[in-house]
CSV table of C-alpha atoms in Angstrom, one decimal:
chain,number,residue,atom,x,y,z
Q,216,UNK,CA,49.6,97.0,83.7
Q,217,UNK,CA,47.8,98.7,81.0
Q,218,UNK,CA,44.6,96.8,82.2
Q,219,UNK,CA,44.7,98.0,85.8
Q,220,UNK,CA,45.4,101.8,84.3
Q,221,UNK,CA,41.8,101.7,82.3
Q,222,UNK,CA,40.0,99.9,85.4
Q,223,UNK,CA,41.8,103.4,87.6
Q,224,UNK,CA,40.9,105.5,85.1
Q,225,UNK,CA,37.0,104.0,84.2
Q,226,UNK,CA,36.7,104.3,88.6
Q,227,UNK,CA,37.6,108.4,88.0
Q,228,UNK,CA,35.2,108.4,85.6
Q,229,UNK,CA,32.6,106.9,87.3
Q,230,UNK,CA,33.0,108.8,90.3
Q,231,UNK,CA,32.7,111.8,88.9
Q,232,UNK,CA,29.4,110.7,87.3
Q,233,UNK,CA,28.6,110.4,91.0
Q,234,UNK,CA,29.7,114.1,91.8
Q,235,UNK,CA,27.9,115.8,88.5
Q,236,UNK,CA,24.2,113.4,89.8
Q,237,UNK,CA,25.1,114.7,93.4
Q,238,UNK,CA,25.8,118.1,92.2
Q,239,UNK,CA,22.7,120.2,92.0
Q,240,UNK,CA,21.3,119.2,95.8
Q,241,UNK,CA,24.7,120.0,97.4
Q,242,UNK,CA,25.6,123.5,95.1
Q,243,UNK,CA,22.0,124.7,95.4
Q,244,UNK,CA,22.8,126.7,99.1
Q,245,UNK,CA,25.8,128.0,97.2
Q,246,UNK,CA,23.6,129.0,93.7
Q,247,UNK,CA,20.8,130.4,96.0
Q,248,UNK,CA,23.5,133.2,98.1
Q,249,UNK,CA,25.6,133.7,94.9
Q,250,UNK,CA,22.9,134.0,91.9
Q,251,UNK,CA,19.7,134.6,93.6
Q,252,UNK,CA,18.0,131.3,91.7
Q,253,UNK,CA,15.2,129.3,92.9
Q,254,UNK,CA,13.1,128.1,89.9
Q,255,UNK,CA,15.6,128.6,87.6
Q,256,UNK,CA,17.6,125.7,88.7
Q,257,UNK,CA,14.8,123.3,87.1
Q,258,UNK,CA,16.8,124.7,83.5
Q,259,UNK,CA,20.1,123.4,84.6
Q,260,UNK,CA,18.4,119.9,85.4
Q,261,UNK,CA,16.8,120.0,82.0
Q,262,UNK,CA,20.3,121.3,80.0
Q,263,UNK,CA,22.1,118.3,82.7
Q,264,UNK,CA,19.2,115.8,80.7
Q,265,UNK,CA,20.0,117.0,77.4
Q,266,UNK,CA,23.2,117.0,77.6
Q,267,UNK,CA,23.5,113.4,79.0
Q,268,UNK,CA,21.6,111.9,76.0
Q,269,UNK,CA,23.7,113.4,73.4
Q,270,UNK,CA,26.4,111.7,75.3
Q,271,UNK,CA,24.7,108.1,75.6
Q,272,UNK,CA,23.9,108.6,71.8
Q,273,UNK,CA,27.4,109.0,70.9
Q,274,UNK,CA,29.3,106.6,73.0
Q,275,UNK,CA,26.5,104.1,71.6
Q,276,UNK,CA,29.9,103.9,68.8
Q,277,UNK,CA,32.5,101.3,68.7
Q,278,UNK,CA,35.5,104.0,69.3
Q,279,UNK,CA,36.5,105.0,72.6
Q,280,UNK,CA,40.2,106.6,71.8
Q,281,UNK,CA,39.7,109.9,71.7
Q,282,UNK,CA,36.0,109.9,72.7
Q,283,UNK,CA,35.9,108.8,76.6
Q,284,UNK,CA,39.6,110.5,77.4
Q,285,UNK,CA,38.0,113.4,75.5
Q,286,UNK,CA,35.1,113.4,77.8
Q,287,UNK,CA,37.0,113.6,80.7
Q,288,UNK,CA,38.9,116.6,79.3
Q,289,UNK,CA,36.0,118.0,79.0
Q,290,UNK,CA,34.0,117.3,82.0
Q,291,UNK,CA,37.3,118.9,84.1
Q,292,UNK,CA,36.6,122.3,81.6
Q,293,UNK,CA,32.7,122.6,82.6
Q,294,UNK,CA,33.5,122.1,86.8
Q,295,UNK,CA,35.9,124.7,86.3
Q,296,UNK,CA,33.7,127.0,84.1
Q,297,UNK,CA,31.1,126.0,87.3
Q,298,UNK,CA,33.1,126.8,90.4
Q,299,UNK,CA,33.6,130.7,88.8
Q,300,UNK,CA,31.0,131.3,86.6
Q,301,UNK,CA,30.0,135.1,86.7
Q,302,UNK,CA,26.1,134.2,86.2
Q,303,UNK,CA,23.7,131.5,86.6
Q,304,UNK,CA,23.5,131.1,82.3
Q,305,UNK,CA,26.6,130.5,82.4
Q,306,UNK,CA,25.9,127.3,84.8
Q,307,UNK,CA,23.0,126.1,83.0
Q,308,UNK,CA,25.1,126.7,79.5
Q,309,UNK,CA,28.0,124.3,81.0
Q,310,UNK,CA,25.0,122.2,82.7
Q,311,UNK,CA,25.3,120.8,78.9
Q,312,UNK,CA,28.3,119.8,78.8
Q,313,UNK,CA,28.5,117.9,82.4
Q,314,UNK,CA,25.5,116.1,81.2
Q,315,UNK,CA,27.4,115.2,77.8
Q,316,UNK,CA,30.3,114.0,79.6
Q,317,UNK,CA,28.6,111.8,81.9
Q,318,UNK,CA,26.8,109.9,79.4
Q,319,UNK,CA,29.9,109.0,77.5
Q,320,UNK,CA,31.9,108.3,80.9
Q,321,UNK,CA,28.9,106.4,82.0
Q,322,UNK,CA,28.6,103.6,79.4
Q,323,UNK,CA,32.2,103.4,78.4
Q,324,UNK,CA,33.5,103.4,82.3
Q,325,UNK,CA,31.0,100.3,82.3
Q,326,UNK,CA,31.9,99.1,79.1
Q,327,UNK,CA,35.2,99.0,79.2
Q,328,UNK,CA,36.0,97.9,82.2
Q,329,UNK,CA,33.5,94.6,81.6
Q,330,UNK,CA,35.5,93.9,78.3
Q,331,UNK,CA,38.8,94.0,80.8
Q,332,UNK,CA,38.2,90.5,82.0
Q,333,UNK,CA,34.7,88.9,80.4
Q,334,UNK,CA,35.2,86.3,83.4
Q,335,UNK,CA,35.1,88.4,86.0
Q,336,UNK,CA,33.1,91.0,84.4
Q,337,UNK,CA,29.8,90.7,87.4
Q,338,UNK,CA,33.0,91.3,89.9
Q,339,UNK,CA,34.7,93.9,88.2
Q,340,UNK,CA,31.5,95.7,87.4
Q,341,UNK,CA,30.1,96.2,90.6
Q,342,UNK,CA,34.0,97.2,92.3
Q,343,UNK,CA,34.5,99.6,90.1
Q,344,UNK,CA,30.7,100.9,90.4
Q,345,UNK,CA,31.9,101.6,94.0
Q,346,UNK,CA,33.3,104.9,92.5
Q,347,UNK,CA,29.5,106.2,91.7
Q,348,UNK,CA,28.6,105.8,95.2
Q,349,UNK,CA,31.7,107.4,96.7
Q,350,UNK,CA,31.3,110.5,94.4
Q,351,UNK,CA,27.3,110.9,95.3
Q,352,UNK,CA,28.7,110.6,99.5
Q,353,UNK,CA,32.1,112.9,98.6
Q,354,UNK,CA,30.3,115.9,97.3
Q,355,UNK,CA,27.3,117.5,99.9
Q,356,UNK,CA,30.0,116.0,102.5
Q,357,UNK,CA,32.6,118.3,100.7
Q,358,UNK,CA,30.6,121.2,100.1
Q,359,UNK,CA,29.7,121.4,103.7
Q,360,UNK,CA,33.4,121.4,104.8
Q,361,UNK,CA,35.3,123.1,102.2
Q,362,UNK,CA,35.2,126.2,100.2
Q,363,UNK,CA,32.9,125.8,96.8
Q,364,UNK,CA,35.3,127.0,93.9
Q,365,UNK,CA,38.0,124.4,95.6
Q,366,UNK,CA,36.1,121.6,95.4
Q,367,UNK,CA,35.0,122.1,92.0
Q,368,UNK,CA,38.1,122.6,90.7
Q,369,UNK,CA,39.6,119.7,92.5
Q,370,UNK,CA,37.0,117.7,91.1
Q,371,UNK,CA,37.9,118.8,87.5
Q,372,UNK,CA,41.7,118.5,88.2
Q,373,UNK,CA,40.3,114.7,88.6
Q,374,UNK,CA,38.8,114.3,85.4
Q,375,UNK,CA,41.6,115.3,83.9
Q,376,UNK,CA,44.1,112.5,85.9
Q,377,UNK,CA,41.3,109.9,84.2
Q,378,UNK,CA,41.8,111.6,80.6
Q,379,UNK,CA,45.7,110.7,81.2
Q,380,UNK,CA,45.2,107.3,82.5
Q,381,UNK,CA,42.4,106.2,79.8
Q,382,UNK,CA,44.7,107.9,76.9
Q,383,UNK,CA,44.5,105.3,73.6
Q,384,UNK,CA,41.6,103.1,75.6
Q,385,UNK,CA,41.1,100.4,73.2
Q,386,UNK,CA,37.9,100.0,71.0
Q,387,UNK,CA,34.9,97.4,71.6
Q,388,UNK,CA,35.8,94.2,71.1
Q,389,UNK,CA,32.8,92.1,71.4
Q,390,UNK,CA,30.0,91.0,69.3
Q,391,UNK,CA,27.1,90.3,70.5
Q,392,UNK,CA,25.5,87.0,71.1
Q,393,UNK,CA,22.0,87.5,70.3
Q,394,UNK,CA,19.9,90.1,69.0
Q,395,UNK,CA,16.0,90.4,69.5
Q,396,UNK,CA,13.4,90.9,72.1
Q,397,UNK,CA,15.4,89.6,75.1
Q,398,UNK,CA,16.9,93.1,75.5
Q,399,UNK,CA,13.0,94.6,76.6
Q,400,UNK,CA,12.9,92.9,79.9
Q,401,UNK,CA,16.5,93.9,80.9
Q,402,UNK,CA,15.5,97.7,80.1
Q,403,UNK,CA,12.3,97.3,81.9
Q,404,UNK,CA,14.3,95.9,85.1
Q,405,UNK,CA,16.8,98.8,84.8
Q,406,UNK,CA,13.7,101.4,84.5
Q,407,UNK,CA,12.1,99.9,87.6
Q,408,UNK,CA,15.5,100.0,89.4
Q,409,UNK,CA,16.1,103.2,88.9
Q,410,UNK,CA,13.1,104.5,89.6
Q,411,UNK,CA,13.1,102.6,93.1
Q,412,UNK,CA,16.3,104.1,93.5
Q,413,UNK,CA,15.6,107.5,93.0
Q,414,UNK,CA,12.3,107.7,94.7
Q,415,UNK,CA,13.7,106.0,97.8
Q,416,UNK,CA,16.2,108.9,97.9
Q,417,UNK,CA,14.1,111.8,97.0
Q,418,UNK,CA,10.8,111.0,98.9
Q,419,UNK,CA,11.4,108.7,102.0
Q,420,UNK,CA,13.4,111.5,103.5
Q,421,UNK,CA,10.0,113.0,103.4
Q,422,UNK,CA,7.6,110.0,104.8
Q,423,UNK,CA,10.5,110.2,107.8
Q,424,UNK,CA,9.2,113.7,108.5
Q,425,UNK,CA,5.8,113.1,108.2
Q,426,UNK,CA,6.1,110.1,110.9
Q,427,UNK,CA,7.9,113.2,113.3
Q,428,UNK,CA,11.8,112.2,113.0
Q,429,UNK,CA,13.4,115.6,112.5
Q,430,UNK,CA,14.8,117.0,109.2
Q,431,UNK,CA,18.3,116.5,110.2
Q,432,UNK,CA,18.6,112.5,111.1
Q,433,UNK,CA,16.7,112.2,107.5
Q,434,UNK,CA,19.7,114.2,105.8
Q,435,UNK,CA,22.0,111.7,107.6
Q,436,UNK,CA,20.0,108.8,106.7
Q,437,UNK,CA,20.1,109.6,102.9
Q,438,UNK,CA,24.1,110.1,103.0
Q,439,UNK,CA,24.3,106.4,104.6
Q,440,UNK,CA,21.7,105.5,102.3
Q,441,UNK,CA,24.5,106.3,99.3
Q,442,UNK,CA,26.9,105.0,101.4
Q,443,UNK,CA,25.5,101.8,101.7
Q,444,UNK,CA,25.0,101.1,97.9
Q,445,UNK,CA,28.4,101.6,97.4
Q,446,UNK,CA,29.1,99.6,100.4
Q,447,UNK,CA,26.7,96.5,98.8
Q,448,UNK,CA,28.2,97.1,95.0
Q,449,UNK,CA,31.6,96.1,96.8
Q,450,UNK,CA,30.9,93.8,99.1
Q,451,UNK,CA,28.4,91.5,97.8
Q,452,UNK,CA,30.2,91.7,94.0
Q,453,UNK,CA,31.5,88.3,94.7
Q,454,UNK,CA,28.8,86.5,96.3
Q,455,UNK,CA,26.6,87.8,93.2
Q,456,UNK,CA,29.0,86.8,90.7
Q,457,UNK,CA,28.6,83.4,90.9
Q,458,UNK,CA,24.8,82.8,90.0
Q,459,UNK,CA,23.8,86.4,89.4
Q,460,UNK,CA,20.0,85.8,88.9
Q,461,UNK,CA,19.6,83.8,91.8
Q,462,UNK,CA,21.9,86.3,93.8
Q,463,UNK,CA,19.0,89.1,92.7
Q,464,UNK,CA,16.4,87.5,93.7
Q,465,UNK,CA,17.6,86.5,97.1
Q,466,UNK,CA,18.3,90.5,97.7
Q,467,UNK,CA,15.4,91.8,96.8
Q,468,UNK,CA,13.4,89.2,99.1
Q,469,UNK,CA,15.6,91.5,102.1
Q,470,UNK,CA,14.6,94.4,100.0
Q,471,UNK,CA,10.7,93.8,100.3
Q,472,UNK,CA,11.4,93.3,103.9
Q,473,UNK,CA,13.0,96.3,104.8
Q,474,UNK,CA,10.7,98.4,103.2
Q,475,UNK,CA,7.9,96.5,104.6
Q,476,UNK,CA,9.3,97.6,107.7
Q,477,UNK,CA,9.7,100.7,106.6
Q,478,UNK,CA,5.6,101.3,106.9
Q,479,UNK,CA,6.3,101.2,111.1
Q,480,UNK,CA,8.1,104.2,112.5
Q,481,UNK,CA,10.2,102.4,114.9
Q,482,UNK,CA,11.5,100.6,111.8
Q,483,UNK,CA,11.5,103.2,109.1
Q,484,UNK,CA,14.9,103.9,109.9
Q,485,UNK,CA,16.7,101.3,108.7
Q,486,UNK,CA,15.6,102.1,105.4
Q,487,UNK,CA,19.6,103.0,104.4
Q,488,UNK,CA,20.2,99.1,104.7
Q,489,UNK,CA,17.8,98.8,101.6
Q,490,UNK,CA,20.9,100.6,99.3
Q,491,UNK,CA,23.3,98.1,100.5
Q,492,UNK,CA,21.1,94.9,99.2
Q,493,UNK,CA,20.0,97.1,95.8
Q,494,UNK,CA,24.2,97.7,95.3
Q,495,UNK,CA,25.1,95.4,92.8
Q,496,UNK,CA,21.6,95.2,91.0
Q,497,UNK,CA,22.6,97.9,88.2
Q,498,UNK,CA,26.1,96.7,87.7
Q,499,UNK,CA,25.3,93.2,87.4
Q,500,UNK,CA,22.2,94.0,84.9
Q,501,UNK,CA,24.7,96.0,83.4
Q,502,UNK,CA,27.3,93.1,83.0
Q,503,UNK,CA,24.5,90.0,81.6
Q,504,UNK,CA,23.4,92.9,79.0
Q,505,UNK,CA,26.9,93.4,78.0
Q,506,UNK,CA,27.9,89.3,77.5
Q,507,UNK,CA,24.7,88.7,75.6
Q,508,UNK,CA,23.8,92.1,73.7
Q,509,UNK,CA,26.8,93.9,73.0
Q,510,UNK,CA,28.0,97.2,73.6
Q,511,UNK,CA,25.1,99.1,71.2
Q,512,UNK,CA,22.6,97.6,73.6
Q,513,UNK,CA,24.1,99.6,76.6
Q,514,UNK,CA,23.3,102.9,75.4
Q,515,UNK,CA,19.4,101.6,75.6
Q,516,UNK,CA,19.9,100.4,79.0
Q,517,UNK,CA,21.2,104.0,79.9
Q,518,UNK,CA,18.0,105.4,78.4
Q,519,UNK,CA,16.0,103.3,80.1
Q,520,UNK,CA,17.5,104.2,83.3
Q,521,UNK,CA,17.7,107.9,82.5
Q,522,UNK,CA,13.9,107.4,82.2
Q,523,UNK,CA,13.2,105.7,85.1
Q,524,UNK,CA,15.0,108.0,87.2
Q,525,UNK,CA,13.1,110.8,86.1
Q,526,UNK,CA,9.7,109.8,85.5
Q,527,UNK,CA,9.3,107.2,88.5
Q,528,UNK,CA,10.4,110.0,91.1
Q,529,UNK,CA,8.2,112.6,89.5
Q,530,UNK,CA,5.1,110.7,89.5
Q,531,UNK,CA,5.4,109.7,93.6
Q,532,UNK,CA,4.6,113.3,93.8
Q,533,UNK,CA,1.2,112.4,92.9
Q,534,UNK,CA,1.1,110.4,96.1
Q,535,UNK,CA,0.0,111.4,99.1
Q,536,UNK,CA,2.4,111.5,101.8
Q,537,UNK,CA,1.3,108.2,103.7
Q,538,UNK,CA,1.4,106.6,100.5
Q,539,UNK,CA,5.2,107.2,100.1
Q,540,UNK,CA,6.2,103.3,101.7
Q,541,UNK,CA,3.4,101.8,99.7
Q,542,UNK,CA,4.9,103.2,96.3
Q,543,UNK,CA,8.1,102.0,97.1
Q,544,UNK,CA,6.5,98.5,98.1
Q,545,UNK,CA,5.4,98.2,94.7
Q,546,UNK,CA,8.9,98.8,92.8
Q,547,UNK,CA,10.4,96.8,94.7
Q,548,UNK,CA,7.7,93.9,93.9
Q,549,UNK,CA,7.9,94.3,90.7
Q,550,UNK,CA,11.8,94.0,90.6
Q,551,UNK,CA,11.3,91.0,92.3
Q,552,UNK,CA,8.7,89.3,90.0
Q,553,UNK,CA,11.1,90.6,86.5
Q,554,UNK,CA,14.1,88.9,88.2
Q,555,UNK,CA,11.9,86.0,88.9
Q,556,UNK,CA,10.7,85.8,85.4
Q,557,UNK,CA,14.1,86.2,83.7
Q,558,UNK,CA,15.5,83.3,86.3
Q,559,UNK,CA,12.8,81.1,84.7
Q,560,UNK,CA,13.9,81.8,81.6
Q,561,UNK,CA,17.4,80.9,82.0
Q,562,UNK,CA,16.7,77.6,83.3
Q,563,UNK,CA,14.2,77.0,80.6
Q,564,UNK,CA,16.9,77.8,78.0
């Protein structure tokens, strides 16, 4: 019983790591009418990236009682301080804390929940991963049907449900297996992945509009494409669990394809199908790091993806706009060629 109220409680957390990442696209009509930003909002992404490596540093600890219920707590504090804040500091001040919060509820929602069952830890991982997805799709959906202070507050009413359910969560329990140079290609997969991920959802929309399909059907494909992530993380959790390289590789083989397709306009709009194959790639990384590195190695793995999704999507900006589809191409080789390479590996060893 206790198990299933940390897995409930790790899937609040991680969805509301989905809602704070969704957050600034889906508030920004709302911070535009109510504070008169436009600029300014880059500060709340840079207080948001500040805050969120504090949070990775410090969950990098052994101790998760009162640390990740504490997080929570606090989390539910800053969307409240969000939904009435009299002035835009006051967002980017609390921009801090969300960005603390969901780096602590990020690695130990993933941590603990892999130390619930170490069997079915490549299951568990990408189930309760779901939760990310769900709170990315929940909050532009939300925020377009309901009134902004409400869903804000509901959301931090949330966080504090998961403080009560992941009250005394136990400490880290494994050692690691191995320590050493094996970790670098794992954080180079993770930084690719990311990156991939994040480009796909911030540019394609905009390779759609330059081949002429309209504004709105690309809004509509970038909510199915966060749909279908979570969609693959649940689906295909079991089918990857059994030989997770292998499982990869086969994926990204459909991923290379559909973005192949994505270079002819007919075609470029299945490109949401590409989140439901790329699903369970974080989760699963996220689980083989775990068994063989240990807990400290996950905070590393965050960093890496932190980077990733930050830098990758920054520099496709550099691209012209026809080049978009051949970028993407390229991640998504390269993902396929550091599976590859670690599949050899395993065998070998």
């Amino acid at each position: 019983m206790t198990d299933v109220r940390f897995f409930w409680g790790s899937f609040l957390a991680l969805f509301l790591v989905g809602v704070i990442v969704a957050l600034p696209g889906a508030a920004l009509p709302v911070w535009r009418e109510r504070y008169g930003v436009e600029g300014e909002v880059s500060w709340f992404f840079a207080a948001l990236l500040l805050g969120l490596l504090l949070g990775v540093r410090l969950a990098q600890g052994e101790r998760r009682h009162p640390l990740f219920p504490a997080a929570l707590l606090l989390v539910g504090l800053a969307l409240l301080g969000v939904a009435f804040a009299p002035s835009f500091p006051w967002v980017i001040a609390l921009a801090c804390l969300l960005g603390l919060g969901e780096g602590v509820m990020n690695v130990h929602g993933n941590s603990l929940v892999g130390e619930l069952d170490p069997r079915r830890r490549v299951g568990l991982l990408n189930r309760v991963n779901v939760a990310f997805g769900l709170g990315a799709v929940f909050t532009p959906f939300a925020l377009t049907l309901l009134p902004y202070a409400g869903v804000l507050t509901l959301a931090g009413l949330l966080a504090w449900v998961g403080a009560l359910l992941l009250w005394q969560a136990p400490a880290v329990t494994q050692a690691p297996k191995e320590r050493g140079r094996g970790l670098w290609p794992f954080l180079l997969l993770v930084a690719v992945y990311t990156g991939l991920e994040g480009a796909l959802a911030a540019w394609n929309r905009v390779y759609l509009e330059h081949l002429g399909h309209p504004t709105a059907l690309g809004g509509v494909l970038l909510s199915l494409y966060w749909l279908f992530l979570a969609l693959g993380r649940f689906f295909l959790a079991k089918r990857v669990a059994g030989n997770p390289l292998v499982a990869l590789r086969t994926l990204l083989l459909g991923v290379l394809v559909l973005l192949f397709l994505n270079l002819l306009p007919p075609t470029a709009l299945l490109f949401p199908l590409v989140g439901f194959l790329l699903g369970p790639l974080f989760s699963t990384l996220f689980a083989l790091v775990q068994a063989r590195f240990g807990h400290r190695a996950l905070g590393g793995l965050l960093y890496a993806g932190a980077t990733g999704s930050t830098l990758i999507p920054a520099l496709f900006a550099l691209l012209p706009t026809a080049g978009i589809p051949y970028g993407l191409l390229l991640l998504a080789s390269a993902l396929f060629l550091l599976i590859s390479g670690l599949e050899r590996r395993a065998v070998h060893a």
